[in-house]
mmCIF file of C-alpha atoms in Angstrom:
data_model
loop_
_atom_site.group_PDB
_atom_site.id
_atom_site.type_symbol
_atom_site.label_atom_id
_atom_site.label_comp_id
_atom_site.label_asym_id
_atom_site.label_seq_id
_atom_site.Cartn_x
_atom_site.Cartn_y
_atom_site.Cartn_z
ATOM 1 C CA ALA A 1 -0.010 0.049 0.042
ATOM 2 C CA LEU A 2 1.520 3.326 -0.952
ATOM 3 C CA SER A 3 0.228 6.811 -0.003
ATOM 4 C CA ASP A 4 1.038 10.220 -1.427
ATOM 5 C CA GLY A 5 3.734 9.815 -3.928
ATOM 6 C CA PHE A 6 4.635 8.922 -7.508
ATOM 7 C CA ALA A 7 6.328 6.518 -9.715
ATOM 8 C CA GLN A 8 8.869 7.002 -12.452
ATOM 9 C CA ILE A 9 9.469 4.141 -14.941
ATOM 10 C CA LYS A 10 12.578 4.586 -17.149
ATOM 11 C CA ASN A 11 14.281 1.968 -19.061
ATOM 12 C CA LYS A 12 14.296 -1.112 -16.808
ATOM 13 C CA THR A 13 14.087 0.904 -13.593
ATOM 14 C CA VAL A 14 11.157 1.765 -11.419
ATOM 15 C CA LEU A 15 11.631 4.592 -8.800
ATOM 16 C CA ILE A 16 8.840 5.060 -6.195
ATOM 17 C CA MET A 17 8.792 8.134 -4.045
ATOM 18 C CA ALA A 18 5.977 7.822 -1.373
ATOM 19 C CA ASP A 19 5.175 9.279 2.097
ATOM 20 C CA SER A 20 4.426 5.690 3.268
ATOM 21 C CA ALA A 21 4.758 2.209 1.918
ATOM 22 C CA GLU A 22 3.442 -1.021 3.471
ATOM 23 C CA TRP A 23 3.785 -4.625 2.450
ATOM 24 C CA PRO A 24 0.253 -6.402 2.661
ATOM 25 C CA GLU A 25 1.488 -8.669 5.471
ATOM 26 C CA GLU A 26 2.481 -5.503 7.594
ATOM 27 C CA ILE A 27 -0.937 -4.050 7.561
ATOM 28 C CA ASP A 28 -2.943 -4.092 10.747
ATOM 29 C CA VAL A 29 -6.419 -4.902 9.206
ATOM 30 C CA ASN A 30 -8.242 -4.216 12.550
ATOM 31 C CA ARG A 31 -6.475 -0.869 12.707
ATOM 32 C CA ALA A 32 -7.537 -0.159 9.020
ATOM 33 C CA LEU A 33 -11.042 -1.190 9.729
ATOM 34 C CA GLU A 34 -11.382 0.970 12.737
ATOM 35 C CA ALA A 35 -9.781 4.068 10.893
ATOM 36 C CA LYS A 36 -12.317 3.421 7.972
ATOM 37 C CA ARG A 37 -15.300 3.428 10.435
ATOM 38 C CA ARG A 38 -14.083 6.523 12.274
ATOM 39 C CA SER A 39 -13.633 8.344 8.818
ATOM 40 C CA GLU A 40 -17.134 7.441 7.592
ATOM 41 C CA GLU A 41 -18.485 8.537 10.885
ATOM 42 C CA ARG A 42 -16.903 11.867 10.627
ATOM 43 C CA LEU A 43 -18.062 12.211 7.065
ATOM 44 C CA LYS A 44 -21.610 11.917 8.198
ATOM 45 C CA THR A 45 -21.262 15.060 10.554
ATOM 46 C CA ARG A 46 -21.232 18.644 9.524
ATOM 47 C CA GLN A 47 -17.568 19.711 9.037
ATOM 48 C CA ASN A 48 -15.754 22.779 7.717
ATOM 49 C CA GLU A 49 -13.934 22.220 4.559
ATOM 50 C CA ILE A 50 -10.462 21.184 6.070
ATOM 51 C CA GLU A 51 -12.041 18.519 8.216
ATOM 52 C CA TYR A 52 -13.999 17.236 5.348
ATOM 53 C CA VAL A 53 -10.951 16.879 3.172
ATOM 54 C CA ARG A 54 -8.862 15.370 6.150
ATOM 55 C CA SER A 55 -11.765 12.853 6.547
ATOM 56 C CA LYS A 56 -11.881 11.965 2.898
ATOM 57 C CA VAL A 57 -8.131 11.421 2.917
ATOM 58 C CA ALA A 58 -8.154 9.315 5.886
ATOM 59 C CA LEU A 59 -10.847 7.123 4.329
ATOM 60 C CA LYS A 60 -9.007 6.728 1.224
ATOM 61 C CA ARG A 61 -5.833 5.744 3.142
ATOM 62 C CA ALA A 62 -7.890 3.126 5.184
ATOM 63 C CA LEU A 63 -9.547 1.641 1.991
ATOM 64 C CA ASN A 64 -6.083 1.513 0.198
ATOM 65 C CA ARG A 65 -4.725 -0.480 3.177
ATOM 66 C CA LEU A 66 -7.584 -2.825 3.238
ATOM 67 C CA ASN A 67 -7.367 -3.281 -0.465
ATOM 68 C CA ALA A 68 -3.746 -4.072 -0.346
ATOM 69 C CA SER A 69 -4.312 -6.541 2.505
ATOM 70 C CA GLY A 70 -6.915 -8.378 0.654
ATOM 71 C CA LYS A 71 -9.355 -7.745 3.418
ATOM 72 C CA ARG A 72 -11.578 -4.957 1.719
#
């Protein structure tokens, strides 16, 4: 699972620059599920724009982790 970054593919080399990277077996599925639940709850409440964006980003990060772990 990668978050916030980019990949460059050149010749036979792949360069990945990311804020975080996790192998599927390193992902704490229960923690990701709890983060998903919290983010979804926050999105149901009235928020200012910054809080809304933060909640959306947190939800995307949790879903990315769950997807990478195969436990989505």
